[in-house]
Short mmCIF file of C-alpha atoms in Angstrom, two decimals:
data_model
loop_
_atom_site.label_atom_id
_atom_site.label_comp_id
_atom_site.label_asym_id
_atom_site.label_seq_id
_atom_site.Cartn_x
_atom_site.Cartn_y
_atom_site.Cartn_z
CA UNK A 1 0.00 0.00 0.00
CA UNK A 2 2.79 2.43 0.93
CA UNK A 3 4.70 1.69 -2.27
CA UNK A 4 1.56 2.30 -4.32
CA UNK A 5 0.81 5.55 -2.47
CA UNK A 6 4.31 6.93 -3.06
CA UNK A 7 4.28 6.40 -6.82
CA UNK A 8 4.58 10.06 -7.72
CA UNK A 9 5.55 11.76 -10.97
CA UNK A 10 9.36 12.14 -11.34
CA UNK A 11 8.98 15.91 -11.10
CA UNK A 12 7.06 15.51 -7.84
CA UNK A 13 9.95 13.51 -6.38
CA UNK A 14 12.36 16.08 -7.78
CA UNK A 15 10.45 18.87 -6.06
CA UNK A 16 10.43 16.95 -2.77
CA UNK A 17 14.19 16.32 -2.94
CA UNK A 18 14.79 19.87 -4.11
CA UNK A 19 12.72 21.16 -1.20
CA UNK A 20 14.97 19.27 1.20
CA UNK A 21 18.12 20.67 -0.46
CA UNK A 22 16.86 24.26 -0.61
CA UNK A 23 15.52 24.26 2.96
CA UNK A 24 18.71 22.68 4.30
CA UNK A 25 20.63 25.42 2.47
CA UNK A 26 18.32 28.10 3.83
CA UNK A 27 18.50 26.88 7.42
CA UNK A 28 22.27 26.41 7.43
CA UNK A 29 22.77 30.14 6.90
CA UNK A 30 19.77 32.47 7.33
CA UNK A 31 18.97 31.62 10.99
CA UNK A 32 22.53 32.60 11.89
CA UNK A 33 22.38 35.87 9.94
CA UNK A 34 21.36 37.86 13.01
CA UNK A 35 24.43 36.72 14.95
CA UNK A 36 26.67 37.35 11.94
CA UNK A 37 25.37 40.90 11.44
CA UNK A 38 25.67 41.84 15.10
CA UNK A 39 28.92 40.15 16.10
CA UNK A 40 30.92 39.98 12.87
CA UNK A 41 29.66 43.07 11.05
CA UNK A 42 29.17 45.09 14.25
CA UNK A 43 25.61 46.28 13.60
CA UNK A 44 23.41 47.18 16.57
CA UNK A 45 20.66 44.76 17.63
CA UNK A 46 18.03 47.29 16.57
CA UNK A 47 19.57 47.63 13.11
CA UNK A 48 20.02 43.86 12.83
CA UNK A 49 16.37 43.26 13.74
CA UNK A 50 15.27 45.79 11.14
CA UNK A 51 17.42 44.16 8.44
CA UNK A 52 15.98 40.74 9.30
CA UNK A 53 12.43 42.10 9.25
CA UNK A 54 12.62 43.41 5.68
CA UNK A 55 12.57 39.89 4.23
CA UNK A 56 9.26 39.10 5.94
CA UNK A 57 7.82 42.49 4.95
CA UNK A 58 8.65 42.11 1.26
CA UNK A 59 7.50 38.48 1.20
CA UNK A 60 4.12 39.44 2.68
CA UNK A 61 3.28 41.96 -0.01
CA UNK A 62 4.74 40.11 -3.00
CA UNK A 63 3.16 36.71 -2.25
CA UNK A 64 0.13 37.70 -4.31
CA UNK A 65 2.06 37.91 -7.58
CA UNK A 66 4.03 34.64 -7.50
CA UNK A 67 1.10 32.44 -8.48
CA UNK A 68 -0.14 34.95 -11.04
CA UNK A 69 3.26 35.07 -12.75
CA UNK A 70 3.51 31.29 -12.87
CA UNK A 71 0.05 31.09 -14.48
CA UNK A 72 0.92 33.72 -17.07
CA UNK A 73 4.60 33.01 -17.83
CA UNK A 74 4.79 29.34 -16.85
CA UNK A 75 5.89 27.37 -13.82
CA UNK A 76 9.37 26.48 -15.04
CA UNK A 77 10.58 29.96 -16.12
CA UNK A 78 9.44 31.57 -12.86
CA UNK A 79 11.03 28.82 -10.75
CA UNK A 80 14.31 28.84 -12.69
CA UNK A 81 14.73 32.61 -12.57
CA UNK A 82 13.76 32.89 -8.89
CA UNK A 83 16.06 30.02 -7.86
CA UNK A 84 19.09 31.39 -9.73
CA UNK A 85 18.40 34.87 -8.38
CA UNK A 86 18.12 33.41 -4.88
CA UNK A 87 21.51 31.75 -5.36
CA UNK A 88 23.00 35.09 -6.40
CA UNK A 89 21.51 36.66 -3.27
CA UNK A 90 23.35 34.11 -1.11
CA UNK A 91 26.59 34.87 -2.95
CA UNK A 92 25.89 38.52 -2.25
CA UNK A 93 25.82 37.82 1.48
CA UNK A 94 29.44 36.62 1.26
CA UNK A 95 30.69 39.93 -0.16
CA UNK A 96 28.29 42.47 1.39
CA UNK A 97 29.86 45.05 3.69
CA UNK A 98 27.41 47.94 4.13
CA UNK A 99 24.06 48.14 5.91
CA UNK A 100 22.19 48.90 2.70
CA UNK A 101 23.73 45.82 1.05
CA UNK A 102 22.08 43.59 3.65
CA UNK A 103 18.78 45.45 3.38
CA UNK A 104 18.69 44.87 -0.38
CA UNK A 105 19.86 41.25 -0.18
CA UNK A 106 17.41 40.28 2.54
CA UNK A 107 14.57 42.02 0.70
CA UNK A 108 15.48 40.07 -2.47
CA UNK A 109 15.57 36.86 -0.44
CA UNK A 110 12.00 37.47 0.72
CA UNK A 111 10.98 38.32 -2.84
CA UNK A 112 12.51 35.14 -4.28
CA UNK A 113 10.80 33.01 -1.67
CA UNK A 114 7.39 34.58 -2.29
CA UNK A 115 7.76 34.05 -6.06
CA UNK A 116 9.21 30.54 -5.99
CA UNK A 117 6.97 28.88 -3.39
CA UNK A 118 3.56 29.43 -5.08
CA UNK A 119 4.98 28.25 -8.41
CA UNK A 120 6.50 25.12 -6.86
CA UNK A 121 3.24 24.25 -5.07
CA UNK A 122 1.28 24.80 -8.27
CA UNK A 123 3.63 22.57 -10.28
CA UNK A 124 3.34 19.88 -7.61
CA UNK A 125 -0.43 19.94 -8.08
CA UNK A 126 -0.06 19.95 -11.87
CA UNK A 127 1.87 16.67 -11.89
CA UNK A 128 -0.05 14.89 -9.11
CA UNK A 129 -3.52 13.29 -9.42
CA UNK A 130 -6.03 14.62 -6.93
CA UNK A 131 -6.18 11.37 -4.95
CA UNK A 132 -2.42 11.55 -4.26
CA UNK A 133 -2.09 15.25 -3.43
CA UNK A 134 -2.45 14.81 0.32
CA UNK A 135 0.37 12.25 0.27
CA UNK A 136 2.66 14.31 -1.91
CA UNK A 137 2.21 17.47 0.16
CA UNK A 138 2.78 15.52 3.37
CA UNK A 139 6.05 14.26 1.85
CA UNK A 140 6.97 17.82 0.96
CA UNK A 141 6.27 18.99 4.50
CA UNK A 142 8.39 16.12 5.81
CA UNK A 143 11.25 17.24 3.52
CA UNK A 144 10.93 20.81 4.82
CA UNK A 145 11.32 19.73 8.41
CA UNK A 146 14.16 17.28 7.75
CA UNK A 147 15.97 20.14 6.01
CA UNK A 148 15.14 22.36 8.99
CA UNK A 149 16.65 19.80 11.37
CA UNK A 150 19.82 19.08 9.39
CA UNK A 151 20.53 22.56 8.00
CA UNK A 152 21.49 24.31 11.28
CA UNK A 153 23.78 21.44 12.26
CA UNK A 154 25.58 21.67 8.90
CA UNK A 155 25.76 25.44 9.28
CA UNK A 156 27.30 25.04 12.71
CA UNK A 157 29.97 22.69 11.35
CA UNK A 158 30.79 25.22 8.61
CA UNK A 159 31.30 28.03 11.10
CA UNK A 160 27.93 29.73 10.87
CA UNK A 161 27.75 33.18 12.51
CA UNK A 162 31.55 33.54 12.29
CA UNK A 163 32.15 33.15 8.57
CA UNK A 164 30.26 33.66 5.32
CA UNK A 165 31.07 30.11 4.11
CA UNK A 166 27.57 28.70 4.86
CA UNK A 167 26.05 31.34 2.56
CA UNK A 168 28.31 30.18 -0.27
CA UNK A 169 27.33 26.52 0.28
CA UNK A 170 23.67 27.58 0.32
CA UNK A 171 24.18 29.41 -2.98
CA UNK A 172 25.67 26.27 -4.56
CA UNK A 173 22.64 24.22 -3.47
CA UNK A 174 20.28 26.81 -4.94
CA UNK A 175 22.17 26.88 -8.24
CA UNK A 176 22.03 23.07 -8.30
CA UNK A 177 18.27 23.07 -7.70
CA UNK A 178 17.77 25.73 -10.38
CA UNK A 179 19.77 23.65 -12.86
CA UNK A 180 17.64 20.58 -12.12
CA UNK A 181 14.50 22.58 -12.82
CA UNK A 182 16.09 23.79 -16.07
CA UNK A 183 16.58 20.15 -17.12
CA UNK A 184 12.97 19.30 -16.23
CA UNK A 185 11.72 22.16 -18.39
CA UNK A 186 13.00 20.45 -21.53
CA UNK A 187 12.54 16.85 -20.45
CA UNK A 188 8.90 17.35 -19.40
CA UNK A 189 7.86 20.18 -21.69
CA UNK A 190 4.51 18.53 -22.47
CA UNK A 191 3.10 18.76 -18.92
CA UNK A 192 -0.46 20.03 -18.82
CA UNK A 193 -0.97 22.88 -16.39
CA UNK A 194 -3.92 22.30 -14.07
CA UNK A 195 -6.65 24.89 -14.44
CA UNK A 196 -8.77 23.84 -11.50
CA UNK A 197 -6.66 25.65 -8.90
CA UNK A 198 -6.12 28.92 -10.75
CA UNK A 199 -7.85 31.70 -8.85
CA UNK A 200 -7.09 35.39 -9.06
CA UNK A 201 -5.77 36.36 -5.65
CA UNK A 202 -5.03 40.07 -5.42
CA UNK A 203 -4.32 42.47 -2.59
CA UNK A 204 -7.56 44.33 -3.39
CA UNK A 205 -9.67 41.16 -3.18
CA UNK A 206 -7.96 40.21 0.07
CA UNK A 207 -8.72 43.56 1.68
CA UNK A 208 -12.31 43.28 0.45
CA UNK A 209 -12.70 39.91 2.19
CA UNK A 210 -11.23 41.27 5.43
CA UNK A 211 -13.66 44.19 5.42
CA UNK A 212 -16.71 41.92 5.01
CA UNK A 213 -15.94 38.78 7.04
CA UNK A 214 -15.71 39.69 10.74
CA UNK A 215 -14.74 36.18 11.86
CA UNK A 216 -11.88 36.08 9.39
CA UNK A 217 -10.85 39.61 10.35
CA UNK A 218 -10.40 38.72 14.03
CA UNK A 219 -8.62 35.51 13.06
CA UNK A 220 -6.22 37.50 10.88
CA UNK A 221 -5.50 40.10 13.57
CA UNK A 222 -4.86 37.35 16.10
CA UNK A 223 -2.51 35.61 13.72
CA UNK A 224 -0.52 38.81 13.18
CA UNK A 225 0.41 38.63 16.87
CA UNK A 226 1.12 34.89 16.59
CA UNK A 227 3.38 35.21 13.54
CA UNK A 228 5.13 38.07 15.31
CA UNK A 229 5.93 35.59 18.08
CA UNK A 230 7.09 32.96 15.60
CA UNK A 231 9.60 35.41 14.09
CA UNK A 232 11.70 35.36 17.26
CA UNK A 233 13.02 31.86 16.64
CA UNK A 234 14.85 33.14 13.53
CA UNK A 235 15.74 36.60 14.76
CA UNK A 236 15.61 37.64 18.43
CA UNK A 237 16.65 34.25 19.83
CA UNK A 238 19.72 34.02 17.61
CA UNK A 239 20.86 37.52 18.59
CA UNK A 240 20.19 36.86 22.27
CA UNK A 241 22.25 33.66 22.39
CA UNK A 242 25.01 35.09 20.19
CA UNK A 243 28.11 33.24 19.02
CA UNK A 244 28.78 31.90 22.53
CA UNK A 245 25.45 30.07 22.37
CA UNK A 246 25.64 28.99 18.74
CA UNK A 247 25.70 25.28 19.61
CA UNK A 248 22.64 25.70 21.83
CA UNK A 249 20.86 27.64 19.09
CA UNK A 250 21.54 24.87 16.56
CA UNK A 251 20.21 22.27 18.98
CA UNK A 252 17.08 24.36 19.60
CA UNK A 253 16.46 24.83 15.89
CA UNK A 254 16.82 21.08 15.31
CA UNK A 255 14.50 20.46 18.28
CA UNK A 256 11.85 22.60 16.61
CA UNK A 257 12.00 20.65 13.36
CA UNK A 258 12.14 17.23 15.02
CA UNK A 259 9.27 18.11 17.37
CA UNK A 260 7.10 19.02 14.38
CA UNK A 261 7.86 15.67 12.75
CA UNK A 262 7.08 13.73 15.94
CA UNK A 263 4.15 15.70 17.34
CA UNK A 264 2.29 17.02 14.30
CA UNK A 265 0.00 14.08 13.61
CA UNK A 266 -0.83 13.12 17.24
CA UNK A 267 -1.70 16.73 18.09
CA UNK A 268 -3.76 17.25 14.95
CA UNK A 269 -5.70 14.04 15.57
CA UNK A 270 -6.37 15.11 19.17
CA UNK A 271 -7.52 18.61 18.23
CA UNK A 272 -10.00 17.33 15.63
CA UNK A 273 -12.37 16.96 18.58
CA UNK A 274 -12.40 20.70 19.21
CA UNK A 275 -13.21 23.91 17.37
CA UNK A 276 -10.25 25.33 15.41
CA UNK A 277 -10.50 28.58 17.35
CA UNK A 278 -10.10 26.70 20.64
CA UNK A 279 -6.91 25.23 19.20
CA UNK A 280 -5.75 28.68 18.16
CA UNK A 281 -6.39 30.14 21.62
CA UNK A 282 -4.48 27.28 23.22
CA UNK A 283 -1.68 27.64 20.69
CA UNK A 284 -1.26 31.37 21.32
CA UNK A 285 -0.79 30.75 25.06
CA UNK A 286 1.73 27.95 24.43
CA UNK A 287 3.56 30.21 21.98
CA UNK A 288 3.85 32.85 24.69
CA UNK A 289 5.03 30.36 27.33
CA UNK A 290 7.64 28.98 24.92
CA UNK A 291 8.92 32.45 24.06
CA UNK A 292 9.29 33.37 27.73
CA UNK A 293 11.15 30.09 28.26
CA UNK A 294 13.83 31.24 25.83
CA UNK A 295 15.04 33.63 28.52
CA UNK A 296 16.45 30.67 30.51
CA UNK A 297 19.70 30.78 28.55
CA UNK A 298 21.64 29.40 31.54
CA UNK A 299 19.98 26.01 31.09
CA UNK A 300 19.85 24.22 27.74
CA UNK A 301 17.39 21.55 29.01
CA UNK A 302 14.93 24.28 30.06
CA UNK A 303 15.29 25.97 26.69
CA UNK A 304 14.68 22.65 24.91
CA UNK A 305 11.47 22.21 26.93
CA UNK A 306 10.51 25.78 26.01
CA UNK A 307 11.14 25.00 22.35
CA UNK A 308 8.92 21.91 22.49
CA UNK A 309 6.13 24.03 24.05
CA UNK A 310 6.74 26.70 21.39
CA UNK A 311 6.52 24.05 18.66
CA UNK A 312 3.20 22.71 19.95
CA UNK A 313 1.88 26.26 19.77
CA UNK A 314 3.24 26.50 16.22
CA UNK A 315 1.42 23.31 15.19
CA UNK A 316 -1.86 24.45 16.75
CA UNK A 317 -1.77 27.98 15.35
CA UNK A 318 -0.46 27.44 11.84
CA UNK A 319 -1.81 24.02 10.86
CA UNK A 320 -5.18 24.37 12.60
CA UNK A 321 -5.35 27.95 11.32
CA UNK A 322 -5.33 26.68 7.74
CA UNK A 323 -8.10 24.23 8.64
CA UNK A 324 -10.18 27.16 9.93
CA UNK A 325 -9.73 29.11 6.71
CA UNK A 326 -10.90 26.13 4.71
CA UNK A 327 -13.95 25.80 6.97
CA UNK A 328 -15.15 29.41 6.84
CA UNK A 329 -14.22 30.26 3.24
CA UNK A 330 -16.86 29.87 0.51
CA UNK A 331 -15.66 27.31 -2.05
CA UNK A 332 -15.39 29.87 -4.86
CA UNK A 333 -13.33 32.23 -2.67
CA UNK A 334 -11.03 29.74 -0.98
CA UNK A 335 -7.99 30.90 -2.95
CA UNK A 336 -8.74 34.52 -2.11
CA UNK A 337 -9.09 33.69 1.61
CA UNK A 338 -5.76 31.87 1.68
CA UNK A 339 -4.21 34.77 -0.20
CA UNK A 340 -5.61 37.25 2.31
CA UNK A 341 -4.28 35.11 5.15
CA UNK A 342 -0.80 35.86 3.82
CA UNK A 343 -1.16 39.37 5.26
CA UNK A 344 -0.74 37.86 8.73
CA UNK A 345 2.97 37.50 8.07
CA UNK A 346 3.43 41.23 8.43
CA UNK A 347 3.59 40.17 12.07
CA UNK A 348 6.90 38.42 11.35
CA UNK A 349 8.34 41.65 10.01
CA UNK A 350 7.15 43.62 13.03
CA UNK A 351 8.23 40.88 15.46
CA UNK A 352 11.78 40.78 14.13
CA UNK A 353 12.12 44.56 14.39
CA UNK A 354 10.56 44.77 17.88
CA UNK A 355 12.78 41.96 19.22
CA UNK A 356 15.91 43.76 18.02
CA UNK A 357 14.77 47.07 19.49
CA UNK A 358 13.99 45.50 22.89
CA UNK A 359 17.43 43.88 23.04
CA UNK A 360 18.98 47.20 22.11
CA UNK A 361 16.89 49.02 24.72
CA UNK A 362 17.25 46.68 27.72
CA UNK A 363 20.41 44.74 26.89
CA UNK A 364 21.26 41.05 26.71
CA UNK A 365 21.33 40.70 30.49
CA UNK A 366 17.58 41.46 30.64
CA UNK A 367 16.36 38.29 28.94
CA UNK A 368 13.42 37.84 31.32
CA UNK A 369 12.16 41.34 30.57
CA UNK A 370 12.74 41.16 26.80
CA UNK A 371 11.15 37.75 26.29
CA UNK A 372 8.46 38.53 28.86
CA UNK A 373 7.33 41.51 26.76
CA UNK A 374 7.50 39.44 23.57
CA UNK A 375 5.46 36.67 25.24
CA UNK A 376 2.76 39.15 26.27
CA UNK A 377 2.61 40.57 22.75
CA UNK A 378 2.12 37.04 21.39
CA UNK A 379 -0.61 36.13 23.89
CA UNK A 380 -2.50 39.28 22.83
CA UNK A 381 -3.75 37.06 20.00
CA UNK A 382 -6.02 35.29 22.50
CA UNK A 383 -8.77 37.95 22.84
CA UNK A 384 -9.02 38.29 19.06
CA UNK A 385 -9.41 34.51 18.65
CA UNK A 386 -11.96 34.58 21.50
CA UNK A 387 -13.96 37.29 19.74
CA UNK A 388 -13.77 35.40 16.46
CA UNK A 389 -15.08 32.25 18.12
CA UNK A 390 -17.99 34.17 19.67
CA UNK A 391 -18.96 35.67 16.31
CA UNK A 392 -18.63 32.30 14.58
CA UNK A 393 -20.82 30.55 17.17
CA UNK A 394 -23.36 33.38 17.05
CA UNK A 395 -23.50 33.24 13.26
CA UNK A 396 -24.37 29.56 13.17
CA UNK A 397 -26.70 29.57 16.19
CA UNK A 398 -28.70 32.48 14.70
CA UNK A 399 -29.15 30.47 11.51
CA UNK A 400 -29.80 27.15 13.32
CA UNK A 401 -26.80 25.63 11.60
CA UNK A 402 -24.13 23.23 12.80
CA UNK A 403 -20.60 24.60 12.81
CA UNK A 404 -18.77 22.84 9.94
CA UNK A 405 -15.51 21.54 11.32
CA UNK A 406 -13.86 19.36 8.71
CA UNK A 407 -11.40 16.65 9.64
CA UNK A 408 -8.75 17.84 7.26
CA UNK A 409 -5.84 17.41 9.62
CA UNK A 410 -2.65 19.02 8.45
CA UNK A 411 -3.27 18.67 4.77
CA UNK A 412 -4.30 22.25 4.08
CA UNK A 413 -1.24 23.75 5.66
CA UNK A 414 1.27 22.25 3.32
#
């Protein structure tokens, strides 16, 4: 049965393997960028946080055009160009020397990611029959997390945070992936592009949805706070631990990825019994507890426990959040709802900047204060999720309807 299930198109397997390579390359360098900028380049924590935030900011507002370009120009050209450009960006990190260099490079990194990812997902759907799409996206998510577990450990062995070598290795992996896609373009030029998933997702349509759907609006606001909390694993935490804690940071990053692999399915199966918004409220609290736990830098075991708690919050908020969108979105607007949900990641941009400013303001010796404030900001998502749940329950009780909670598990988050 397993062998039959995993009979995917060669391109699908290529995308899964390429996802592992690209994510391993990404995680062996980018998570350590904050330490590199502060300790090697000498930038302040506030400036470093701002530089790190620009990638999230650009990615948020360019995510709407990636899918549109791939529909108009073609999957392969968009993926090839974005992957080669991404490789050039990583080379740029090895030679950059000025603040504005890092601003531009990190902005381009966010742009490349927002252009490549929708095209890759669309191509994966194009080459996979509907009955196998859940399996293929689960394999892709598995590859992401294996890359997330291995990447930081490779980066550590290459001298991450002290040298630019990991960025060069990342660039080579991206050039390799881009070259593989180039080969596929000519070998599989007759692939039919699926039309069933093409929906016009624009910033205007997204804002229109937010203005009309109150439940979705409160969900989105809550998730802005949650994604702001998630940003600290890549930004504030790395700066706080610094080069002296680089081994601990690598272990924590690997703990996050491994915990997702181990806990995702048991937690999702458990939370199927409850409303998605209950899961989101629980997740926001666990996120906050995990973030505060990062302040215990004197004890790696305590920080590992904090990371596991943080990861459970991540699973509840991000995976269950996608389930909620699928439940409340009208079928003909599902693409637009998921596109609008991308606006939540402006929280990552704000979170990265705020974390850097707090470290700059209070200093590295005030970890309890810094991460305490960040934890409170994350838990502020709770009242918005609570309000969204009230409105959702009121909507269905007024219409004598049963709240439609679908048992989709993690499939819609991939």
